[in-house]
C-alpha positions as MATLAB code, in Angstrom:
seq = 'MSEKPNSGSEKITQLFSELHSLKKQNIELSKSGFKLISAQTKLHSLLHNASDGIITFAADGKVETFNIAAQHIFGYSEAEIVTRKIPDLIPCPDWVEENVGAYIRYFISSRAAADIPLLGKHRMGFDILLHVSTGQASDQNTVLFDSGDQRSEIDPFADDTDEDNPDSTNDEVIVCFFRDITLDKKLEKELEDHKHALDLAAGVIMRDKDFRVIDVNETFCHMLGRNRNEFIGVQFLQLKFGGLTNNELQLKQKREFLSQGNSWVGESCYLNIQDQPTWFTESTTPFLDKNKIPYQYLSILTDITDRKRFESQLEQHRDHLQDLVDEQINDIRHAKDSAEIANKAKSEFLANMSHELRTPMHGILSFTHLCLKQFKNLPLDEKQIEKLQKFLSNIETSSQRLLSLLNDLLDLSKLESGKDEFNLDKNDLYELIQQISNEYLAKIQEKQLNFIINKPADPLLVLCDKSKILQVLSNLTANAIKFSPENKSITITIENTAIVLGKRATDIEKTEGVLLSIIDQGLGIPDDELATVFDKFIQSSKTKSGAGGTGLGLSISQEIIFAHKGKIWAEHNPQGGAIFKLFLPHI';
ca = [
     116.578   34.628  -52.081;
     116.216   30.877  -52.186;
     113.985   28.655  -49.873;
     115.364   26.261  -47.407;
     115.515   22.690  -48.652;
     113.319   21.271  -45.854;
     110.441   23.736  -46.191;
     108.789   21.775  -49.005;
     108.765   18.578  -47.015;
     107.094   20.280  -44.075;
     104.298   21.497  -46.317;
     103.799   18.039  -47.703;
     103.674   16.619  -44.211;
     101.137   19.236  -43.193;
      98.974   18.467  -46.217;
      99.024   14.767  -45.407;
      98.011   15.583  -41.868;
      95.087   17.687  -43.065;
      94.056   15.012  -45.535;
      94.126   12.460  -42.763;
      92.030   14.727  -40.571;
      89.530   15.354  -43.369;
      89.305   11.635  -44.043;
      88.658   11.005  -40.368;
      85.951   13.677  -40.273;
      84.399   12.230  -43.445;
      84.267    8.802  -41.853;
      82.662   10.266  -38.721;
      80.169   12.228  -40.816;
      79.346    9.089  -42.804;
      78.739    7.196  -39.566;
      76.544   10.003  -38.220;
      74.712   10.113  -41.511;
      74.077    6.395  -41.387;
      72.873    6.728  -37.760;
      70.603    9.585  -38.704;
      69.196    7.670  -41.651;
      68.727    4.633  -39.433;
      67.006    6.730  -36.749;
      64.792    8.401  -39.333;
      63.931    5.017  -40.797;
      63.085    3.658  -37.353;
      61.065    6.759  -36.521;
      59.217    6.552  -39.827;
      58.506    2.856  -39.262;
      57.398    3.578  -35.693;
      55.046    6.376  -36.759;
      53.761    4.413  -39.731;
      52.910    1.398  -37.576;
      51.796    3.300  -34.461;
      48.485    2.379  -32.809;
      47.227    5.953  -33.140;
      46.370    7.379  -36.529;
      49.055    9.848  -37.657;
      48.637   12.333  -40.520;
      51.231   14.934  -41.479;
      50.080   18.054  -43.280;
      52.112   20.418  -45.390;
      51.722   24.108  -44.736;
      49.164   24.365  -47.563;
      46.970   21.602  -46.031;
      47.976   18.715  -48.292;
      48.602   15.324  -46.709;
      52.208   14.175  -46.721;
      51.887   10.942  -44.701;
      48.901    8.738  -43.716;
      49.825    5.802  -41.503;
      48.165    2.385  -41.201;
      46.116    3.255  -38.090;
      44.741    6.320  -39.886;
      43.778    4.124  -42.798;
      41.808    1.888  -40.407;
      40.145    4.872  -38.715;
      38.989    6.622  -41.893;
      38.665    3.641  -44.267;
      40.982    5.087  -46.986;
      44.333    3.795  -48.251;
      47.458    5.971  -48.078;
      47.598    6.233  -51.865;
      44.066    7.705  -51.935;
      44.924   10.439  -49.426;
      48.568   11.506  -49.851;
      49.044   14.816  -51.763;
      45.344   15.637  -51.346;
      43.499   18.031  -49.116;
      40.968   16.108  -47.035;
      38.054   18.341  -45.880;
      35.719   15.375  -46.475;
      37.566   13.406  -43.715;
      37.607   16.289  -41.208;
      34.649   18.563  -42.001;
      35.853   22.177  -41.774;
      34.090   25.548  -41.954;
      34.341   27.388  -45.290;
      36.680   30.087  -43.999;
      39.416   27.455  -43.399;
      39.814   27.030  -47.166;
      40.245   23.260  -46.797;
      43.435   23.591  -44.719;
      42.619   20.720  -42.331;
      45.994   20.804  -40.545;
      45.656   24.481  -39.675;
      41.994   23.936  -38.657;
      43.030   21.133  -36.273;
      45.590   23.435  -34.639;
      42.920   26.101  -34.318;
      40.408   23.548  -32.900;
      42.900   22.405  -30.259;
      43.827   25.947  -29.222;
      40.209   27.145  -28.959;
      38.336   24.176  -27.439;
      37.070   24.558  -23.880;
      38.397   21.212  -22.621;
      40.934   18.648  -23.770;
      38.351   15.836  -23.794;
      36.106   17.517  -26.395;
      36.224   15.232  -29.465;
      36.869   16.266  -33.065;
      34.246   15.149  -35.579;
      35.484   13.026  -38.478;
      33.850   11.163  -41.366;
      34.460    7.541  -42.312;
      34.609    6.531  -45.931;
      31.276    4.722  -45.422;
      29.632    8.008  -44.412;
      29.146    7.595  -40.642;
      30.533   10.008  -38.049;
      33.694    9.320  -36.069;
      34.545   10.932  -32.740;
      38.289   11.574  -32.534;
      40.678   12.479  -29.770;
      43.319   14.656  -31.483;
      46.745   16.111  -30.570;
      49.372   17.759  -32.748;
      53.113   18.029  -33.245;
      55.085   20.500  -35.364;
      58.182   19.861  -37.548;
      60.343   22.743  -38.798;
      63.945   23.758  -39.435;
      64.233   25.010  -35.866;
      62.837   22.163  -33.768;
      60.271   19.424  -33.562;
      57.437   19.370  -30.969;
      55.238   16.277  -30.671;
      51.909   15.656  -28.889;
      50.806   19.217  -28.294;
      47.405   18.437  -26.771;
      46.438   22.027  -26.362;
      47.235   22.330  -22.658;
      49.902   24.907  -23.527;
      48.181   26.798  -26.285;
      50.176   28.572  -28.962;
      49.691   32.278  -29.222;
      50.374   32.134  -32.965;
      47.315   32.446  -35.138;
      47.625   29.660  -37.751;
      45.580   31.756  -40.134;
      47.700   34.971  -39.830;
      49.480   36.157  -42.974;
      53.103   36.326  -41.704;
      54.042   36.246  -38.054;
      57.846   36.432  -38.478;
      59.004   39.601  -40.237;
      62.652   38.451  -40.357;
      61.649   35.122  -41.876;
      58.348   35.561  -43.712;
      58.457   32.010  -45.034;
      58.796   30.419  -41.560;
      55.055   29.625  -41.189;
      54.735   28.357  -44.714;
      57.566   25.872  -44.228;
      56.024   24.193  -41.151;
      54.799   20.604  -41.296;
      51.901   19.776  -38.921;
      51.783   16.294  -37.429;
      48.340   15.187  -36.140;
      47.688   12.187  -33.906;
      44.180   10.638  -33.913;
      42.499    8.050  -31.732;
      38.993    6.780  -32.486;
      36.928    7.330  -29.295;
      33.499    6.777  -30.858;
      32.918    3.582  -28.897;
      34.355    5.143  -25.734;
      31.987    8.110  -26.028;
      29.053    5.785  -26.734;
      29.858    3.697  -23.673;
      30.388    6.850  -21.664;
      26.965    8.139  -22.769;
      25.303    4.826  -21.939;
      27.026    4.803  -18.555;
      25.843    8.346  -17.909;
      22.303    7.405  -18.936;
      22.387    4.359  -16.680;
      23.708    6.484  -13.837;
      20.962    9.055  -14.410;
      18.305    6.318  -14.516;
      19.771    4.803  -11.360;
      19.714    8.189   -9.643;
      16.042    8.548  -10.517;
      15.052    5.054   -9.408;
      17.306    4.214   -6.468;
      19.295    5.651   -3.627;
      23.091    5.343   -3.716;
      25.479    5.330   -0.741;
      29.281    5.211   -1.085;
      31.255    4.210    2.037;
      34.983    3.906    2.734;
      36.729    0.824    4.125;
      35.679    1.803    7.673;
      32.000    2.082    6.616;
      32.111    5.871    6.838;
      29.834    7.620    4.313;
      31.768    9.254    1.480;
      28.778   10.349   -0.597;
      25.039    9.807   -1.146;
      22.922   10.747   -4.146;
      20.014   13.180   -4.157;
      17.451   10.381   -4.551;
      18.408    8.834   -1.217;
      18.229   12.256    0.452;
      14.800   12.837   -1.130;
      13.554    9.412    0.011;
      14.293   10.303    3.631;
      13.596   14.025    3.337;
      17.037   14.767    4.784;
      19.985   16.957    3.760;
      23.076   15.394    2.203;
      25.309   16.944    4.885;
      23.546   14.861    7.546;
      25.057   11.697    6.059;
      28.559   12.673    4.932;
      31.212   11.376    7.319;
      28.790    9.317    9.414;
      30.168    5.923   10.381;
      27.735    3.024   10.711;
      24.863    4.968    9.140;
      22.154    2.518   10.198;
      23.042    2.856   13.866;
      22.351    6.597   13.678;
      19.389    6.639   11.303;
      18.229    3.013   11.538;
      14.505    2.382   11.939;
      14.882   -0.832   13.967;
      15.876   -1.224   17.612;
      18.200   -3.821   19.120;
      19.761   -4.698   15.740;
      23.412   -3.894   16.587;
      24.433   -7.562   16.461;
      22.804   -8.078   13.068;
      24.514   -4.961   11.640;
      27.874   -6.072   13.037;
      27.514   -9.464   11.350;
      26.643   -7.696    8.076;
      29.795   -5.511    8.261;
      31.977   -8.533    9.010;
      30.470  -10.337    6.024;
      31.191   -7.374    3.707;
      34.713   -6.849    5.050;
      35.555  -10.350    3.830;
      34.934   -9.163    0.241;
      31.422  -10.620   -0.078;
      28.463   -8.818   -1.655;
      25.347   -8.468    0.510;
      21.683   -8.203   -0.518;
      18.861   -7.759    1.965;
      16.381   -5.363    3.526;
      17.298   -2.290    5.558;
      15.311    0.363    7.384;
      16.082    4.062    7.904;
      14.132    6.812    9.671;
      12.979    9.742    7.541;
      12.818   13.355    8.699;
       9.485   12.632   10.472;
      11.106    9.660   12.294;
       8.959    7.279   10.284;
      10.525    3.986    9.093;
      11.398    3.817    5.390;
      12.167    0.337    4.063;
      14.650   -0.489    1.281;
      15.979   -3.451   -0.619;
      19.722   -2.843   -0.273;
      22.464   -4.326   -2.444;
      26.020   -3.606   -1.209;
      29.082   -4.416   -3.317;
      32.680   -4.091   -2.029;
      35.445   -2.640   -4.268;
      38.610   -4.734   -3.805;
      42.257   -3.739   -4.155;
      44.936   -5.971   -5.656;
      45.150   -7.871   -2.364;
      41.392   -8.621   -2.452;
      40.801   -6.276    0.471;
      37.769   -3.912    0.311;
      38.615   -0.218    0.135;
      35.112    1.077   -0.644;
      31.500   -0.142   -0.509;
      28.729    0.834   -2.933;
      25.101    0.403   -1.799;
      22.091    0.585   -4.128;
      18.763    1.072   -2.306;
      15.219    0.652   -3.691;
      12.251    1.941   -1.684;
       9.877   -0.900   -0.661;
       7.987    0.944    2.112;
       4.593    0.463    0.426;
       5.261   -3.241   -0.035;
       6.326   -3.630    3.604;
       3.201   -1.780    4.728;
       1.077   -4.137    2.633;
       2.941   -7.168    4.026;
       2.378   -5.864    7.554;
      -1.335   -5.474    6.922;
      -1.405   -8.952    5.377;
       0.395  -10.337    8.416;
      -2.117   -8.669   10.724;
      -4.964  -10.146    8.712;
      -3.242  -13.519    8.844;
      -2.836  -13.196   12.618;
      -6.502  -12.356   13.015;
      -7.657  -14.918   10.476;
      -7.936  -17.621   13.111;
      -9.881  -15.225   15.324;
     -12.207  -14.480   12.431;
     -12.601  -18.190   11.717;
     -13.284  -18.875   15.407;
     -15.759  -16.012   15.477;
     -17.537  -17.335   12.400;
     -17.565  -20.834   13.878;
     -19.062  -19.403   17.067;
     -21.641  -17.534   14.995;
     -22.475  -20.730   13.144;
     -22.710  -22.619   16.418;
     -24.883  -19.867   17.881;
     -27.087  -19.922   14.777;
     -27.252  -23.715   15.015;
     -28.146  -23.527   18.703;
     -30.727  -20.826   17.970;
     -32.191  -22.939   15.177;
     -32.303  -25.973   17.466;
     -33.925  -23.893   20.211;
     -36.429  -22.466   17.716;
     -37.116  -25.917   16.343;
     -37.528  -27.292   19.868;
     -39.746  -24.334   20.768;
     -41.803  -24.925   17.635;
     -42.126  -28.604   18.505;
     -43.116  -27.706   22.071;
     -45.533  -25.126   20.731;
     -47.126  -27.619   18.353;
     -47.356  -30.183   21.126;
     -48.790  -27.578   23.497;
     -51.095  -26.184   20.828;
     -52.272  -29.677   19.955;
     -53.043  -30.224   23.606;
     -54.755  -26.849   23.936;
     -56.888  -27.447   20.846;
     -57.593  -31.080   21.675;
     -58.764  -30.320   25.244;
     -61.723  -28.041   24.371;
     -62.493  -30.173   21.331;
     -62.726  -33.300   23.528;
     -64.920  -31.340   25.927;
     -67.242  -30.294   23.149;
     -67.487  -33.829   21.733;
     -67.945  -35.483   25.108;
     -70.621  -33.157   26.392;
     -72.384  -33.204   23.016;
     -72.460  -37.024   23.227;
     -73.919  -36.831   26.753;
     -76.562  -34.337   25.622;
     -77.628  -36.638   22.808;
     -77.770  -39.528   25.213;
     -80.117  -37.617   27.507;
     -82.446  -36.829   24.602;
     -82.951  -40.541   24.019;
     -84.903  -40.805   27.271;
     -87.698  -38.376   26.443;
     -89.637  -36.894   28.133;
     -86.942  -35.339   30.368;
     -87.390  -34.824   34.055;
     -85.959  -31.865   35.978;
     -82.782  -33.728   36.906;
     -82.067  -34.592   33.279;
     -82.810  -31.004   32.214;
     -80.325  -29.732   34.808;
     -77.671  -32.090   33.458;
     -78.321  -30.908   29.907;
     -77.915  -27.293   30.948;
     -74.600  -28.139   32.624;
     -73.384  -30.075   29.576;
     -74.359  -27.249   27.198;
     -72.593  -24.710   29.445;
     -69.401  -26.774   29.312;
     -69.756  -27.000   25.535;
     -69.996  -23.199   25.325;
     -66.931  -22.736   27.557;
     -64.844  -25.153   25.516;
     -66.006  -23.527   22.283;
     -65.011  -20.082   23.563;
     -61.603  -21.398   24.556;
     -61.118  -23.012   21.172;
     -62.217  -19.847   19.428;
     -59.744  -17.790   21.455;
     -56.892  -20.075   20.442;
     -57.849  -19.914   16.804;
     -58.170  -16.104   16.981;
     -54.624  -15.828   18.428;
     -53.238  -17.889   15.561;
     -55.120  -15.858   12.984;
     -54.083  -12.531   14.589;
     -50.403  -13.490   14.630;
     -50.565  -14.682   11.034;
     -52.137  -11.413    9.844;
     -49.718   -9.241   11.845;
     -46.651  -11.050   10.469;
     -47.937  -10.827    6.913;
     -48.715   -7.102    7.315;
     -52.292   -7.631    6.180;
     -53.926   -6.581    9.453;
     -55.552   -3.160    9.221;
     -55.114   -0.505   11.927;
     -57.681    2.199   12.694;
     -55.609    4.930   14.340;
     -57.203    7.509   16.618;
     -56.381    9.591   19.698;
     -56.716    7.569   22.897;
     -55.898    8.103   26.573;
     -53.812    5.177   27.879;
     -55.151    5.637   31.415;
     -58.721    5.150   30.212;
     -57.703    2.041   28.238;
     -55.946    0.353   31.163;
     -58.882    1.311   33.404;
     -61.210   -0.528   30.987;
     -59.025   -3.661   31.128;
     -58.907   -3.607   34.943;
     -62.696   -3.565   35.045;
     -62.818   -6.635   32.765;
     -60.480   -8.571   35.084;
     -62.062   -7.301   38.319;
     -63.515  -10.708   39.171;
     -60.151  -12.494   38.807;
     -58.415   -9.736   40.758;
     -60.855  -10.127   43.606;
     -60.668  -13.915   43.401;
     -56.892  -13.854   44.095;
     -57.270  -10.922   46.514;
     -54.648   -8.883   44.576;
     -53.826   -5.255   45.376;
     -54.348   -3.823   41.867;
     -53.038   -0.209   41.704;
     -53.232    2.198   38.720;
     -51.324    5.476   39.247;
     -53.358    8.108   37.450;
     -51.211   10.770   35.682;
     -51.894   14.446   36.393;
     -52.868   15.140   32.774;
     -54.360   12.938   30.061;
     -51.633   11.168   28.080;
     -52.869   10.798   24.500;
     -51.395    8.494   21.894;
     -52.329    7.793   18.283;
     -53.251    4.090   18.207;
     -55.727    1.421   17.185;
     -57.853    1.154   20.317;
     -58.858   -2.497   19.929;
     -55.261   -3.591   19.205;
     -53.800   -1.719   22.198;
     -56.613   -3.098   24.409;
     -55.545   -6.567   23.229;
     -51.961   -5.830   24.279;
     -53.008   -4.412   27.664;
     -55.300   -7.415   28.182;
     -52.454   -9.870   27.479;
     -50.054   -8.080   29.841;
     -52.674   -7.695   32.605;
     -53.843  -11.305   32.282;
     -50.237  -12.544   32.561;
     -49.587  -10.364   35.620;
     -52.736  -11.709   37.318;
     -52.090  -15.292   36.209;
     -48.491  -15.450   37.511;
     -49.019  -13.447   40.735;
     -49.599  -15.365   43.980;
     -52.585  -14.422   46.135;
     -52.477  -11.266   48.262;
     -49.686   -9.699   46.160;
     -49.637   -6.334   44.396;
     -49.833   -5.345   40.750;
     -48.904   -1.707   40.048;
     -49.443    0.153   36.764;
     -47.737    3.520   36.047;
     -48.156    5.861   33.057;
     -45.764    8.757   32.331;
     -44.331   11.042   29.664;
     -40.682   10.258   28.832;
     -38.157    9.966   25.988;
     -36.234    6.793   25.056;
     -33.896    5.546   22.298;
     -35.864    3.364   19.918;
     -32.926    2.289   17.721;
     -31.363   -1.127   18.289;
     -27.802   -0.240   17.221;
     -25.134    0.752   19.743;
     -24.542    3.979   17.794;
     -28.187    5.078   18.017;
     -28.467    7.970   20.481;
     -31.471    9.943   19.237;
     -34.394    9.860   21.694;
     -38.130    9.869   20.872;
     -40.794   11.541   23.015;
     -43.798    9.406   24.028;
     -45.838    7.669   26.728;
     -44.410    4.813   28.829;
     -46.743    2.313   30.542;
     -45.293   -0.133   33.094;
     -47.019   -3.175   34.635;
     -45.172   -4.314   37.760;
     -46.052   -7.617   39.408;
     -44.659   -9.716   42.278;
     -45.103  -13.041   40.552;
     -42.799  -15.807   39.351;
     -40.421  -13.499   37.484;
     -38.372  -14.290   34.381;
     -34.807  -15.712   34.302;
     -32.069  -13.344   33.072;
     -31.378  -15.283   29.886;
     -35.085  -15.315   28.943;
     -35.919  -11.593   29.230;
     -35.260  -11.026   25.505;
     -36.812  -14.266   24.256;
     -40.183  -14.235   26.025;
     -41.553  -12.194   23.093;
     -40.447  -14.771   20.513;
     -43.033  -16.962   18.839;
     -43.640  -20.372   20.421;
     -41.541  -19.331   23.472;
     -42.684  -19.493   27.076;
     -40.653  -18.751   30.174;
     -39.270  -21.858   31.813;
     -41.146  -20.791   34.977;
     -44.520  -20.760   33.186;
     -44.352  -23.890   31.013;
     -46.137  -25.834   33.676;
     -48.757  -24.721   36.085;
     -50.429  -21.664   34.573;
     -49.499  -22.809   31.037;
     -50.558  -21.063   27.837;
     -49.712  -21.128   24.165;
     -46.918  -18.528   24.304;
     -48.510  -16.429   21.543;
     -49.857  -13.536   23.634;
     -46.540  -11.702   24.026;
     -45.567  -12.326   20.376;
     -48.872  -10.813   19.230;
     -48.379   -7.874   21.636;
     -44.889   -7.229   20.274;
     -46.097   -7.242   16.646;
     -48.879   -4.768   17.520;
     -46.509   -2.372   19.333;
     -43.961   -2.560   16.481;
     -46.751   -1.689   14.053;
     -47.352    1.459   16.164;
     -43.577    2.261   15.872;
     -43.212    1.716   19.603;
     -41.283   -0.633   21.862;
     -42.126   -3.361   24.393;
     -39.712   -5.167   26.727;
     -39.396   -7.004   30.069;
     -37.276   -6.264   33.152;
     -36.703   -7.674   36.606;
     -38.687   -6.304   39.539;
     -36.222   -5.673   42.406;
     -38.999   -6.674   44.866;
     -39.513   -9.946   42.957;
     -41.565  -10.662   39.890;
     -41.413   -8.949   36.506;
     -41.940   -5.538   34.925;
     -43.408   -5.316   31.426;
     -43.067   -1.937   29.719;
     -44.536   -0.594   26.499;
     -43.720    2.746   24.868;
     -45.845    4.549   22.278;
     -44.668    7.743   20.541;
     -46.570   10.988   20.981;
     -49.085   12.088   18.377;
];
C-alpha cells in the first residue's frame, strides 16, 4: 500500500518545528549559562574581596580558596595556602588529623557561646583571636553564615552518615568566614579592667531621663552600708538620702543644668545606714540621643568624708584662731602687767627698804656722834651721864631694828635657795601660839585688845621646825596686833580638819592635818589683794602707810609653810578685818 503524497511534507514541517524549538531552547540555555557564569563570577569577586576573611575547605581539609582579607589576617598569600592543609594557621588537636574545616565546624557546634573566639596564628608567630562562622556548599544546596545558633546534629568526624549516598559527606565543601577580633577583645578586656578598678575605687549611679535610679554598683552600697534595693527606682535620690537640709533649690538647679545636656562636677552628701553624713566628689555625665536630649545620667562618686572632716576641723581651728590669738595677747598683757606690778613692787620695796635701813642707821650715827661729843667735856656730871645712857639706849634700839631687817632678808634668801636647814620634831601648836601671845602681852595690853586663844580638847601635834613655825606665828600675830584698832578682838582657833592641798581644779584628794586661824577686826585686805599679800615686796594698799613694814614677813611665812608641805592663805572676816589661816599635815 502506498503513502499519501502529503505525508512526507508534514514530517518535514514537524522536524523544522522541532529544530526551531531546540534552537530556541539552546539560546535560552546559553543565556542562562551566561547569567550563571556572570553570577558566579560576581559572587567569586564579592567573596574574594569581602571585608571578612573567607577560606573554603575541601572535604579532606585542603584549602580551595583564600581571599584577600584572609591573607591580611594570617599574613600568607593565596598561593602559599591553596591546596595545603593549614593546622599551623588554626591550631587543632591531634585527633582532628589536620582537617581544619571539620574542626571549625566541630568548634562552632560545641562552643558554649557564640562570642567565644577561635585561636589562630599569624605568620609572624603571634596569636589571633577570630570570630568564625561557616557555610556549606554541596550538590543539594548551599548554606552560608552558620554561626552555630542552629547546631547541626551531624558529626563531622563520623564515617558515613548517609547510607544511600555514602559519598555525600566527602563531597561537601566547607566555607569559613573569619573576622579578626584581637583588638576588640583587648579593648574589651581593658574596659572590663577599668570597670573593675572603677567599681573598687568609686561608687556608680545610673539614672534615667527623669532622674530615677536605674542601677547602683556594690561599692556605692558598701560606702553607705545600704542594700541595693533601697536605691532602685528612687527618684531624686539626694532628697531621700541627702545629708544636707534645706538644699532643695540647689538640687533643682543641678537637675536643670544636667537636663540641658551639661556635665556636672561637685560635692554631694548622702546619709549612711547610721544616718551619718558621707561626703563624695560627684561627676555626672548625661548620655544624649540624636536630638541632643539626655536619656540617661551616669554619676561617678569618690568618698571624701575624711577630707571633709579634716576641713571641718581646720575651719573650727581657723574660727577659734582669733580667740586663741586674743587669749595669748591677753596673757601677754597680763604677764606684762604682772611684770610691771612686780617691778613697781620691787622699786617700792627697795625704796621702803632703803628708808627702813637708813632710819636706824641714821639713829645709830647721830646718837654715836652725840655720845662722842659728851665725852669731850670730861669729867661728866649726872645730867651728861643721863644723856649718854639715853643716847646709848637709842643706839641699841636702832641696831636691833637694823639687825631684824637684815635677818629677814637673809632668811628669805636662804628659804628661796633651799639652803635653810629644818630641825623637825613633834610640837603642839597650842603651846607654840601660847608662847607667842606671852611675848606680845605688853603690846596687847597697850592697845587693850581682847586676845582669845580657843584651846582644843586634845593636844594637836605636828611635825615641824619649832623655831621656824614660831617665826611664822610671830609674824601673823604681830600683823594682827599692828593692824587692829584699840579695844578690838583677836581670836585664834586650832582644829583637826582635812583640806585639798593641790592647786589644780582637778585636784580633789584631801589631806588630814591641823588648821590654825588668826581672826582680827583690823583694816582688812581688799579682794584683789588676798592672793598677792604673800608675794615678795608686796604690801596691802591699806598698810603701805601708817603701820608700814617691809612686806617680807608674809613671804617668809609662806616659804616656811611650803617647806613643811602645808598651806597658808588669807580670807575676809565677815565682822571686818582679816583671817589668816595656816595648815600643817599630821605626823
